[in-house]
Coordinates of C-alpha atoms and ligand atoms in Angstrom, one line a residue:
Chain A
X18 CA 131.8 94.6 119.5
X19 CA 131.5 93.1 115.7
X20 CA 133.7 94.1 113.0
X21 CA 131.7 92.8 109.8
X22 CA 131.4 93.7 106.1
X23 CA 128.6 95.9 104.5
X24 CA 125.5 94.9 101.9
X25 CA 123.8 98.1 100.7
X26 CA 120.1 98.3 100.1
X27 CA 117.8 101.1 99.5
X28 CA 114.7 102.6 100.7
X29 CA 111.4 99.9 101.4
X30 CA 113.2 97.3 101.3
X31 CA 110.1 95.3 102.2
X32 CA 108.9 92.1 103.8
X33 CA 108.3 90.4 100.3
X34 CA 111.6 90.5 99.4
X35 CA 112.9 89.6 102.4
X36 CA 110.7 86.0 102.4
X37 CA 108.8 85.9 99.2
X38 CA 105.3 85.0 99.7
X39 CA 105.3 82.0 97.4
X40 CA 107.7 80.4 99.8
X41 CA 107.0 81.0 103.4
X42 CA 104.9 77.1 103.6
X43 CA 108.0 75.1 103.0
X44 CA 110.4 74.7 106.5
X45 CA 113.0 77.7 107.5
X46 CA 115.7 76.6 105.2
X47 CA 114.3 76.4 102.4
X48 CA 112.4 79.9 102.3
X49 CA 116.1 81.3 103.5
X50 CA 117.9 80.5 100.3
X51 CA 115.5 83.1 98.3
X52 CA 116.1 86.1 100.5
X53 CA 116.4 89.0 98.4
X54 CA 116.4 87.0 95.4
X55 CA 114.4 89.4 93.8
X56 CA 116.7 92.3 93.7
X57 CA 119.6 90.7 95.2
X58 CA 120.3 87.3 93.6
X59 CA 124.2 87.1 95.0
X60 CA 122.5 87.8 99.0
X61 CA 121.2 84.5 100.5
X62 CA 124.8 83.0 98.1
X63 CA 127.8 85.1 99.1
X64 CA 126.3 86.6 102.4
X65 CA 128.4 85.8 105.6
X66 CA 128.4 85.6 109.2
X67 CA 129.0 88.6 110.6
X68 CA 127.8 90.7 107.6
X69 CA 125.5 93.9 108.7
X70 CA 122.3 94.6 106.7
X71 CA 122.4 98.7 105.8
X72 CA 119.1 99.9 104.0
X73 CA 117.3 103.5 103.8
X74 CA 114.4 104.7 104.4
X75 CA 111.6 101.8 106.3
X76 CA 113.6 98.8 105.7
X77 CA 111.2 96.2 106.4
X78 CA 107.8 97.5 105.4
X79 CA 104.7 95.3 104.4
X80 CA 103.8 92.0 106.1
X81 CA 103.9 90.6 109.8
X82 CA 106.3 87.5 108.6
X83 CA 108.7 87.1 111.0
X84 CA 110.7 84.5 107.9
X85 CA 112.1 88.2 107.0
X86 CA 114.4 89.2 110.2
X87 CA 114.5 85.9 110.7
X88 CA 116.3 84.7 107.5
X89 CA 118.6 87.6 107.5
X90 CA 119.8 86.6 110.5
X91 CA 119.8 82.5 109.3
X92 CA 122.4 84.0 106.3
X93 CA 124.2 85.2 109.1
X94 CA 123.4 88.7 110.0
X95 CA 124.6 89.9 112.8
X96 CA 123.4 93.6 112.6
X97 CA 120.6 95.1 111.0
X98 CA 120.6 99.2 110.3
X99 CA 118.6 101.4 109.0
X100 CA 117.5 105.4 108.4
X101 CA 113.6 103.7 109.9
X102 CA 112.1 100.7 110.2
X103 CA 108.9 99.0 109.3
X104 CA 107.4 98.8 113.1
X105 CA 106.8 94.9 112.7
X106 CA 110.1 94.3 111.1
X107 CA 111.8 96.4 113.7
X108 CA 110.0 94.7 116.6
X109 CA 110.4 91.0 115.1
X110 CA 114.4 91.6 114.2
X111 CA 114.9 92.6 118.1
X112 CA 112.3 89.4 119.4
X113 CA 115.0 87.2 117.5
X114 CA 118.2 88.9 119.4
X115 CA 118.5 90.5 116.0
X116 CA 119.7 93.7 116.9
X117 CA 118.2 96.8 115.2
X118 CA 119.3 100.3 115.0
X119 CA 118.6 103.6 113.3
X120 CA 120.9 105.0 112.0
X121 CA 120.8 108.8 110.1
X122 CA 123.5 108.7 108.0
X123 CA 123.0 105.1 105.8
X124 CA 123.4 106.7 103.1
X125 CA 127.1 107.2 104.2
X126 CA 127.9 103.7 103.6
X127 CA 128.9 101.6 100.7
X128 CA 128.7 98.2 99.6
X129 CA 131.5 96.0 101.6
X130 CA 132.3 98.9 103.8
X131 CA 133.8 97.5 107.2
X132 CA 131.5 98.6 110.0
X133 CA 132.5 98.0 113.8
X134 CA 129.3 98.0 115.6
X135 CA 128.8 99.0 119.4
X136 CA 125.2 98.7 120.1
X137 CA 125.0 99.4 123.0
X138 CA 127.3 102.9 122.4
X139 CA 125.1 103.9 119.4
X140 CA 128.0 103.9 117.5
X141 CA 129.2 102.9 113.7
X142 CA 132.7 103.1 112.4
X143 CA 133.2 102.4 108.8
X144 CA 136.7 101.3 109.0
X145 CA 137.1 101.1 104.8
X146 CA 136.0 105.1 104.9
X147 CA 137.3 106.5 108.5
X148 CA 133.8 108.0 108.9
X149 CA 132.0 107.4 113.1
X150 CA 128.3 107.2 112.5
X151 CA 126.1 107.6 115.1
X152 CA 122.6 105.9 116.0
X153 CA 119.7 105.6 118.4
X154 CA 120.4 103.7 121.4
X155 CA 117.4 101.7 121.7
X156 CA 115.7 101.5 125.6
X157 CA 117.0 100.2 128.2
X158 CA 114.4 96.6 128.0
X159 CA 115.3 96.9 124.8
X160 CA 119.0 95.7 126.0
X161 CA 118.3 93.2 128.5
X162 CA 116.8 91.4 126.2
X163 CA 118.7 91.2 123.0
X164 CA 121.3 90.2 125.8
X165 CA 119.3 87.6 127.0
X166 CA 118.9 86.5 122.9
X167 CA 115.9 87.8 122.2
X168 CA 112.2 87.5 123.9
X169 CA 112.0 84.0 123.6
X170 CA 115.5 83.0 125.8
X171 CA 114.2 86.7 128.0
X172 CA 110.3 85.1 128.8
X173 CA 112.0 81.7 130.2
X174 CA 114.7 83.5 131.5
X175 CA 111.6 85.9 133.7
X176 CA 109.3 83.3 134.0
X177 CA 111.9 81.1 135.5
X178 CA 112.2 83.8 137.5
X179 CA 108.6 84.2 138.5
X180 CA 108.5 80.7 139.0
X181 CA 106.1 79.7 137.6
Chain B
X18 CA 77.0 77.9 112.4
X19 CA 80.1 80.2 114.0
X20 CA 77.9 80.9 116.9
X21 CA 76.3 77.6 116.8
X22 CA 79.7 75.9 117.6
X23 CA 80.7 78.8 120.4
X24 CA 78.0 78.8 122.2
X25 CA 77.4 75.0 122.3
X26 CA 80.8 74.4 123.3
X27 CA 80.5 76.6 126.6
X28 CA 82.5 79.4 125.6
X29 CA 79.8 82.0 127.7
X30 CA 82.4 82.5 129.9
X31 CA 84.9 84.4 128.0
X32 CA 82.0 86.0 125.4
X33 CA 80.6 87.2 128.9
X34 CA 84.2 88.6 129.8
X35 CA 83.6 90.9 126.2
X36 CA 80.5 92.1 127.7
X37 CA 81.5 93.4 130.7
X38 CA 84.8 94.9 129.0
X39 CA 82.6 96.5 126.6
X40 CA 79.5 98.1 129.4
X41 CA 81.9 98.6 132.0
X42 CA 84.8 100.6 131.5
X43 CA 84.6 101.4 128.3
X44 CA 81.6 103.0 127.8
X45 CA 81.9 104.3 131.3
X46 CA 84.7 107.4 129.8
X47 CA 85.2 108.4 133.2
X48 CA 86.4 111.7 131.7
X49 CA 89.8 112.5 132.6
X50 CA 90.9 115.5 133.0
X51 CA 93.2 115.7 130.1
X52 CA 91.5 114.8 127.2
X53 CA 92.7 111.7 125.1
X54 CA 92.2 109.9 121.6
X55 CA 90.7 106.9 121.0
X56 CA 94.0 104.9 121.7
X57 CA 95.0 106.4 124.5
X58 CA 91.7 106.0 126.5
X59 CA 91.9 102.0 124.9
X60 CA 95.8 101.3 125.7
X61 CA 95.1 103.2 129.0
X62 CA 92.4 100.7 130.0
X63 CA 94.5 97.6 128.4
X64 CA 97.4 99.0 130.7
X65 CA 95.2 99.1 134.1
X66 CA 96.2 102.8 133.9
X67 CA 94.7 106.1 134.7
X68 CA 96.4 107.5 131.3
X69 CA 98.8 107.2 129.0
X70 CA 101.0 110.1 126.5
X71 CA 102.5 109.1 123.8
X72 CA 106.1 107.9 123.9
X73 CA 105.3 106.2 126.9
X74 CA 106.1 102.7 126.8
X75 CA 103.5 100.3 128.8
X76 CA 102.3 96.9 129.6
X77 CA 99.0 95.4 128.2
X78 CA 96.8 92.9 129.3
X79 CA 95.8 91.4 125.7
X80 CA 92.0 91.2 125.4
X81 CA 91.8 88.5 122.4
X82 CA 95.3 87.4 120.8
X83 CA 94.0 86.2 116.8
X84 CA 96.7 84.4 114.7
X85 CA 96.4 82.9 111.6
X86 CA 97.2 79.7 110.1
X87 CA 101.0 80.9 109.0
X88 CA 101.4 82.8 111.5
X89 CA 99.8 80.4 114.4
X90 CA 100.3 77.0 115.2
X91 CA 103.1 75.7 113.2
X92 CA 105.2 78.3 114.6
X93 CA 104.0 78.9 117.9
X94 CA 104.7 75.2 119.0
X95 CA 108.0 75.5 119.1
X96 CA 108.9 78.8 120.3
X97 CA 105.9 78.3 123.6
X98 CA 108.1 74.6 124.4
X99 CA 111.3 77.1 124.7
X100 CA 109.9 79.1 126.7
X101 CA 108.4 76.5 129.1
X102 CA 104.9 78.4 128.8
X103 CA 101.5 77.3 127.8
X104 CA 98.9 79.3 127.0
X105 CA 97.5 81.9 128.9
X106 CA 94.3 82.0 128.6
X107 CA 92.8 79.3 125.6
X108 CA 89.8 81.6 125.4
X109 CA 91.5 84.4 124.8
X110 CA 92.9 83.2 121.5
X111 CA 91.2 82.9 118.1
X112 CA 92.7 80.8 115.5
X113 CA 91.3 81.6 111.4
X114 CA 93.1 79.9 108.7
X115 CA 93.3 81.9 105.7
X116 CA 96.9 81.6 104.2
X117 CA 97.4 78.0 103.1
X118 CA 93.8 76.8 102.3
X119 CA 92.8 74.6 100.0
X120 CA 95.4 73.0 100.3
X121 CA 96.7 70.4 97.8
X122 CA 100.3 70.1 98.2
X123 CA 102.3 68.2 100.9
X124 CA 103.5 71.4 103.0
X125 CA 99.6 73.3 103.1
X126 CA 98.7 70.1 103.9
X127 CA 100.5 69.6 107.0
X128 CA 100.3 73.1 108.5
X129 CA 96.3 73.4 108.4
X130 CA 96.9 69.5 109.9
X131 CA 98.9 71.3 112.7
X132 CA 97.1 73.7 113.3
X133 CA 93.8 71.8 113.7
X134 CA 95.2 69.4 116.3
X135 CA 96.8 72.5 118.2
X136 CA 94.0 74.2 118.5
X137 CA 91.9 71.0 120.3
X138 CA 94.9 70.2 122.1
X139 CA 95.2 73.8 123.2
X140 CA 91.3 73.8 124.4
X141 CA 90.3 77.1 122.4
X142 CA 87.5 76.8 120.8
X143 CA 87.6 80.5 118.8
X144 CA 89.1 78.6 116.0
X145 CA 87.4 78.8 112.4
X146 CA 88.5 76.4 110.1
X147 CA 88.4 77.8 105.6
X148 CA 86.2 80.1 106.8
X149 CA 87.6 82.8 105.2
X150 CA 89.8 85.4 106.1
X151 CA 91.3 86.8 109.3
X152 CA 90.6 89.9 109.4
X153 CA 86.8 89.6 108.0
X154 CA 86.0 86.4 109.8
X155 CA 87.3 87.7 113.0
X156 CA 84.2 90.3 113.0
X157 CA 82.1 87.5 111.4
X158 CA 82.6 85.4 114.3
X159 CA 81.5 88.2 116.4
X160 CA 84.4 88.3 118.8
X161 CA 84.9 91.9 118.6
X162 CA 83.7 94.6 120.9
X163 CA 84.6 98.5 120.9
X164 CA 87.3 99.1 123.1
X165 CA 89.3 96.0 123.2
X166 CA 92.8 95.8 122.7
X167 CA 93.8 93.1 120.8
X168 CA 97.3 91.8 119.2
X169 CA 97.0 89.6 115.4
X170 CA 99.8 88.3 114.0
X171 CA 99.2 89.5 110.8
X172 CA 100.1 93.0 109.9
X173 CA 96.7 93.8 108.6
X174 CA 95.5 93.5 111.6
X175 CA 94.3 97.1 111.7
X176 CA 91.3 96.2 110.2
X177 CA 89.5 95.7 113.7
X178 CA 89.7 99.3 114.2
X179 CA 86.3 99.6 112.1
X180 CA 85.1 98.3 114.7
X181 CA 86.2 100.6 118.0
X182 CA 88.8 98.7 118.6
X183 CA 92.8 98.6 119.3
X184 CA 94.3 95.6 116.9
X185 CA 97.7 95.9 116.1
X186 CA 100.0 93.3 113.9
X187 CA 103.0 91.5 116.0
X188 CA 105.6 89.4 114.5
X189 CA 105.1 85.2 115.5
X190 CA 108.3 85.6 118.6
X191 CA 106.3 88.4 120.2
X192 CA 102.7 87.0 119.7
X193 CA 104.4 83.7 121.1
X194 CA 105.5 86.1 124.5
X195 CA 101.4 87.5 124.6
X196 CA 100.2 83.3 124.1
X197 CA 102.7 83.4 126.9
X198 CA 101.3 85.8 129.4
X199 CA 98.7 87.2 128.0
X200 CA 100.4 90.4 127.8
X201 CA 102.4 93.5 125.4
X202 CA 104.6 96.0 125.9
X203 CA 103.3 99.0 123.6
X204 CA 104.5 102.2 123.0
X205 CA 101.6 104.7 123.1
X206 CA 101.6 106.1 119.3
X207 CA 100.8 109.7 118.9
X208 CA 97.4 110.0 116.7
X209 CA 97.3 110.9 113.6
X210 CA 93.6 112.6 112.5
X211 CA 92.8 111.7 108.8
X212 CA 89.3 113.7 108.0
X213 CA 88.0 112.8 105.5
X214 CA 85.3 115.3 104.1
X215 CA 83.1 115.8 101.1
X216 CA 80.9 113.0 100.3
X217 CA 82.6 110.6 98.0
X218 CA 81.9 111.1 94.2
X219 CA 79.8 108.2 92.3
X220 CA 82.4 105.0 91.5
X221 CA 84.7 106.4 94.2
X222 CA 85.0 103.5 97.1
X223 CA 87.4 103.9 100.8
X224 CA 90.2 102.2 98.2
X225 CA 90.8 105.0 96.9
X226 CA 90.7 107.7 100.2
X227 CA 93.2 105.1 101.6
X228 CA 95.4 104.8 98.1
X229 CA 95.8 108.4 97.9
X230 CA 96.7 108.7 101.3
X231 CA 99.7 106.3 100.9
X232 CA 100.4 108.4 97.5
X233 CA 100.8 111.5 99.7
X234 CA 101.9 110.2 103.1
X235 CA 103.9 107.3 101.4
X236 CA 104.6 103.8 103.2
X237 CA 106.6 104.8 105.9
X238 CA 104.1 108.5 106.5
X239 CA 102.4 107.4 110.0
X240 CA 105.3 104.7 111.1
X241 CA 104.6 104.1 114.8
X242 CA 101.8 106.2 114.2
X243 CA 97.9 105.7 115.6
X244 CA 95.6 107.0 112.4
X245 CA 92.3 108.0 113.5
X246 CA 89.4 108.5 110.1
X247 CA 86.8 110.8 110.5
X248 CA 85.3 113.4 108.8
X249 CA 81.8 113.2 106.5
X250 CA 82.6 110.9 104.1
X251 CA 83.5 107.8 106.9
X252 CA 80.2 108.7 108.5
X253 CA 78.6 107.9 105.8
X254 CA 80.9 105.2 104.6
X255 CA 79.2 101.2 105.2
X256 CA 81.1 99.6 107.5
X257 CA 82.8 97.2 105.0
X258 CA 84.4 100.6 103.4
X259 CA 85.7 101.8 106.5
X260 CA 87.6 98.1 106.9
X261 CA 89.3 99.4 104.0
X262 CA 90.3 102.5 105.4
X263 CA 92.1 100.9 108.6
X264 CA 93.1 97.7 107.4
X265 CA 95.1 99.7 104.4
X266 CA 96.6 101.8 107.4
X267 CA 99.4 99.3 107.8
X268 CA 100.0 100.3 104.1
X269 CA 101.6 103.7 105.7
X270 CA 103.2 102.1 108.5
X271 CA 101.3 102.5 111.4
X272 CA 100.9 100.7 114.1
X273 CA 97.3 100.7 113.5
X274 CA 94.6 102.9 112.5
X275 CA 90.3 102.9 114.0
X276 CA 87.1 104.7 114.0
X277 CA 85.4 105.4 116.4
X278 CA 82.5 103.4 117.0
X279 CA 78.5 104.5 116.2
X280 CA 75.2 102.8 115.2
X281 CA 75.7 101.0 112.0
X282 CA 78.7 99.4 113.6
X283 CA 77.0 98.3 116.6
X284 CA 74.1 97.2 114.3
X285 CA 77.0 95.0 112.1
X286 CA 78.3 93.2 115.1
X287 CA 75.1 92.3 116.8
X288 CA 74.0 90.8 113.6
X289 CA 77.3 89.0 113.9
X290 CA 76.4 87.9 117.3
X291 CA 78.6 90.1 119.4
X292 CA 78.3 91.3 123.0
X293 CA 77.6 94.7 122.5
X294 CA 76.8 97.1 124.7
X295 CA 77.9 100.7 124.5
X296 CA 80.1 102.6 121.7
X297 CA 83.7 102.6 123.8
X298 CA 85.1 105.2 123.3
X299 CA 85.6 108.2 121.3
X300 CA 88.6 110.3 121.4
X301 CA 87.5 113.9 123.4
X302 CA 86.9 116.5 121.6
X303 CA 90.3 118.9 122.4
X304 CA 92.3 115.6 122.5
X305 CA 95.8 116.5 121.2
X306 CA 96.2 114.9 117.0
X307 CA 99.9 115.1 116.4
X308 CA 98.4 115.5 112.5
X309 CA 95.2 116.2 111.4
X310 CA 95.3 115.3 108.0
X311 CA 92.7 116.2 105.1
X312 CA 91.0 115.2 101.9
X313 CA 88.0 115.8 100.5
X314 CA 86.0 112.9 99.2
X315 CA 84.5 115.8 96.7
X316 CA 87.4 116.0 94.1
X317 CA 89.0 112.6 94.6
X318 CA 89.8 110.5 91.9
X319 CA 89.6 106.7 91.2
X320 CA 92.8 106.2 92.2
X321 CA 95.9 103.6 91.0
X322 CA 98.7 101.9 92.6
X323 CA 101.6 101.0 89.3
X324 CA 103.8 98.4 91.0
X325 CA 105.2 97.6 93.0
X326 CA 103.9 99.2 95.6
X327 CA 100.4 101.3 97.1
X328 CA 102.1 104.4 97.4
X329 CA 102.8 104.5 93.6
X330 CA 98.9 106.0 94.0
X331 CA 98.1 108.2 91.2
X332 CA 94.4 108.9 89.3
X333 CA 93.8 106.5 87.4
X334 CA 94.1 108.6 84.3
X335 CA 97.8 107.8 84.4
X336 CA 97.8 104.1 84.6
X337 CA 94.6 104.6 81.5
X338 CA 95.2 102.3 78.7
X339 CA 98.1 99.3 80.1
X340 CA 96.2 96.2 79.7
X341 CA 95.8 93.1 81.3
X342 CA 95.2 90.0 81.4
X343 CA 93.9 89.5 84.9
X344 CA 91.1 91.4 87.4
X345 CA 91.4 90.3 90.5
X346 CA 88.6 90.8 93.3
X347 CA 89.6 89.7 96.5
X348 CA 91.3 89.3 99.7
X349 CA 90.2 90.7 103.0
X350 CA 91.0 94.9 101.7
X351 CA 88.9 94.0 98.7
X352 CA 86.5 91.4 98.4
X353 CA 84.1 92.1 101.7
X354 CA 80.5 92.2 100.6
X355 CA 80.4 95.8 99.4
X356 CA 83.1 95.3 97.0
X357 CA 81.2 92.3 95.3
X358 CA 78.0 94.5 94.7
X359 CA 80.6 97.5 93.3
X360 CA 82.3 94.6 91.1
X361 CA 78.3 93.4 90.1
X362 CA 76.7 97.3 89.6
X363 CA 79.2 97.7 86.7
X364 CA 79.7 94.4 85.1
X365 CA 76.0 93.5 85.3
X366 CA 74.9 92.6 81.9
X367 CA 78.4 92.6 80.1
X368 CA 81.4 90.7 79.4
X369 CA 84.3 90.6 80.6
X370 CA 87.3 91.1 77.6
X371 CA 88.3 87.9 75.6
X372 CA 92.3 87.6 76.8
X373 CA 91.3 88.9 80.7
X374 CA 91.0 86.6 83.3
X375 CA 88.5 87.6 85.6
X376 CA 88.9 86.2 89.3
X377 CA 86.6 86.5 92.4
X378 CA 87.5 85.5 95.6
X379 CA 85.0 86.0 97.8
X380 CA 86.5 87.3 101.8
X381 CA 84.3 85.2 103.8
X382 CA 81.9 82.4 103.2
X383 CA 79.6 84.3 105.0
X384 CA 80.1 87.1 101.8
X385 CA 80.1 84.9 99.6
X386 CA 76.7 83.1 100.5
X387 CA 75.2 86.6 101.1
X388 CA 76.2 87.8 98.1
X389 CA 75.1 84.6 96.3
X390 CA 71.3 84.2 98.5
X391 CA 71.5 87.8 96.5
X392 CA 72.1 87.5 93.1
X393 CA 75.6 89.5 93.5
X394 CA 77.8 86.3 92.2
X395 CA 75.0 85.4 89.9
X396 CA 75.8 88.4 87.8
X397 CA 79.8 88.2 88.3
X398 CA 80.2 84.6 87.0
X399 CA 77.4 85.4 83.9
X400 CA 79.5 88.6 83.5
X401 CA 82.8 86.2 82.9
X402 CA 83.8 85.6 86.9
X403 CA 86.1 82.7 87.9
X404 CA 85.0 82.5 91.7
X405 CA 87.9 81.1 94.3
X406 CA 87.4 79.8 96.8
X407 CA 87.7 81.9 100.2
X408 CA 91.2 82.3 101.4
X409 CA 94.2 84.8 100.9
X410 CA 95.1 83.4 97.4
X411 CA 96.1 85.6 94.4
X412 CA 96.8 88.7 97.6
X413 CA 100.2 86.7 98.2
X414 CA 101.0 84.9 94.8
X415 CA 99.2 81.0 96.2
X416 CA 96.5 78.9 94.0
X417 CA 94.6 79.6 90.3
X418 CA 95.2 83.5 90.6
X419 CA 98.7 84.1 91.0
X420 CA 100.3 85.7 88.4
X421 CA 102.7 84.3 85.5
X422 CA 105.7 85.2 84.1
X423 CA 105.5 89.1 82.6
X424 CA 101.4 89.1 83.2
X425 CA 100.2 93.0 84.5
X426 CA 97.2 92.0 86.7
X427 CA 95.3 95.0 88.3
X428 CA 93.8 94.0 92.4
X429 CA 91.4 95.2 94.9
X430 CA 93.9 93.4 97.4
X431 CA 96.3 95.9 99.6
X432 CA 100.0 95.7 98.7
X433 CA 101.1 95.0 95.0
X434 CA 105.1 94.8 95.9
X435 CA 107.1 93.0 93.7
X436 CA 106.6 89.4 93.0
X437 CA 104.0 89.2 96.0
X438 CA 101.0 88.7 93.7
X439 CA 102.8 86.2 91.6
X440 CA 106.4 86.0 88.8
X441 CA 109.2 88.2 89.9
X442 CA 108.2 90.0 86.6
X443 CA 104.5 89.7 86.8
X444 CA 103.6 93.5 87.2
X445 CA 100.8 94.3 89.4
X446 CA 98.6 97.4 89.9
X447 CA 96.6 97.9 93.3
X448 CA 92.6 99.5 92.6
X449 CA 88.8 99.4 93.9
X450 CA 86.4 96.7 93.4
X451 CA 85.4 99.3 90.5
X452 CA 87.8 100.1 88.9
X453 CA 89.2 95.9 88.6
X454 CA 85.8 95.5 87.5
X455 CA 85.7 98.1 84.6
X456 CA 89.6 97.0 84.3
X457 CA 88.1 93.4 83.0
X458 CA 85.3 94.6 81.1
X459 CA 87.8 97.2 78.8
X460 CA 90.5 94.0 79.3
X461 CA 92.6 97.8 80.4
X462 CA 92.5 100.1 82.9
X463 CA 90.2 102.0 82.6
X464 CA 88.6 105.0 85.2
X465 CA 85.3 102.9 86.8
X466 CA 83.1 106.4 86.2
X467 CA 82.4 105.4 82.8
X468 CA 81.0 102.5 83.9
X469 CA 78.9 102.7 87.1
Ligands
LIG505 S1 93.7 88.8 101.9 FE1 96.2 89.5 101.7 S2 97.0 91.0 103.4 FE2 94.5 90.2 103.9 S3 95.1 88.7 104.9 FE3 95.8 88.0 103.0 S4 97.3 88.0 102.9 FE4 97.1 89.6 104.4

């Protein structure tokens, strides 16, 4: 279980906001600086490891670019909570080992709230408000993959087991 | 040209393999006792099971994996090394460069070099360098056969659904998984059927249908679902136009979009050199759709999406008069031969308004050549169009069609998220090729019906 501060955004936060097209040909450490800058220039500068990215409906709508969740992860985001996700973003985040949790009540969370998250039990404790929110538990095969650290280490383990 | 290369480079086996896929299980359509949608049938075949139900998680064998210069080698090399695996089957990989082409900056040049070297090293013969945008070059290259199960390292991968294929967009790590194993897990999607009834009036296009759907159900209206387009207006559409519907099913959050193949589809694919045999699957008449959405084409007005979302689509009247600095006919969505013809039909014999840049980037070289041969390009140029080489360019704010600070543009592409078409302060509108071309003449957003 981990604690972290919440960064809260609204509905339809798209992949162009998290990873602007204009920088995509640049090395990853340069793209990351522009994460969310079109709506919140403070985000990339002030986010600290362990923070939680909270959004409304349809987080990660848009392109398939994995730099979107990758940037959040590189900046130190430990969990992503949203009412719903763009489907590719959702898979991308989990594949990177960044737990993306579907939480109906993200509007109960305010910017800066301290959150304590148990991804397996599907529970978000808001230490700042004293409220406990539920989130959808992940399917077992995805929990296993995240515990391995994402799809790459997971595949490595599986292929090694098969002796390929 | 492409076919020549593929044939002479000994790619026969993989092509013949597609042929086998195309003729055996797909067209035999052994009726299972439970009725199924097209997507369920394709997934079941790829998963090697008799039948699947929505919600079920299955692992599918991938018939082809497509990637471009952004999602491809430059992001795969390290990941494949980390997994400790090699490409499962180079004959089932298609690499198409389109995002950072016509490269002049060192980063883009490096990406092109990495891509070219990688396909050579891995023996990937289905490689298309600077031939156009991936979703258009994929069918043009003769790689598609109705009924295939494909993945693409790009969100508009559902475009292939216009050919009766099930194709989903995936991210780079998922792609690494496919490259390493040839497999991917999917949750079988529920299918929404969109029935476009009636006939599109003059001056309207598939783009207006899909934009109105974006408005009606929103950016996540079909989240995780498959969308099957049918109805008289879809049947009447050219294959180019059908591709707009499946392409932009990405904009409503769909896992994929699909249209049952018919004789038009097969003719299109045959002309592209695909080893087509049979039409692939159809949804059973009594298949269970989660929802049926009806759109009456007869009463549809041209649609324009205001900044910064395709879901902000409204009848053109509501945005008419907005002054524009640029009108862009481009992208996989909006620069196929039919789009260029629509635009040319509007601007023929007229001149673009002063103070407006009319920029046309054909979706592929094949589109460009055909349009040039029949005089469409000349018509556009006579009206004042600037023709750009084929590539993603203006769709993602790269190259000469990038919108500058505070500029307003209308585009036939698929997305107008903040900053996508250029500067963060720019305002991007979306419309059909008719609407974009008419707006170029007027210097502001106008109803194209007054121009056709
Ligand atoms: S043209 Fe635009 S939508 Fe199409 S593949 Fe390129 S970036 Fe994506």
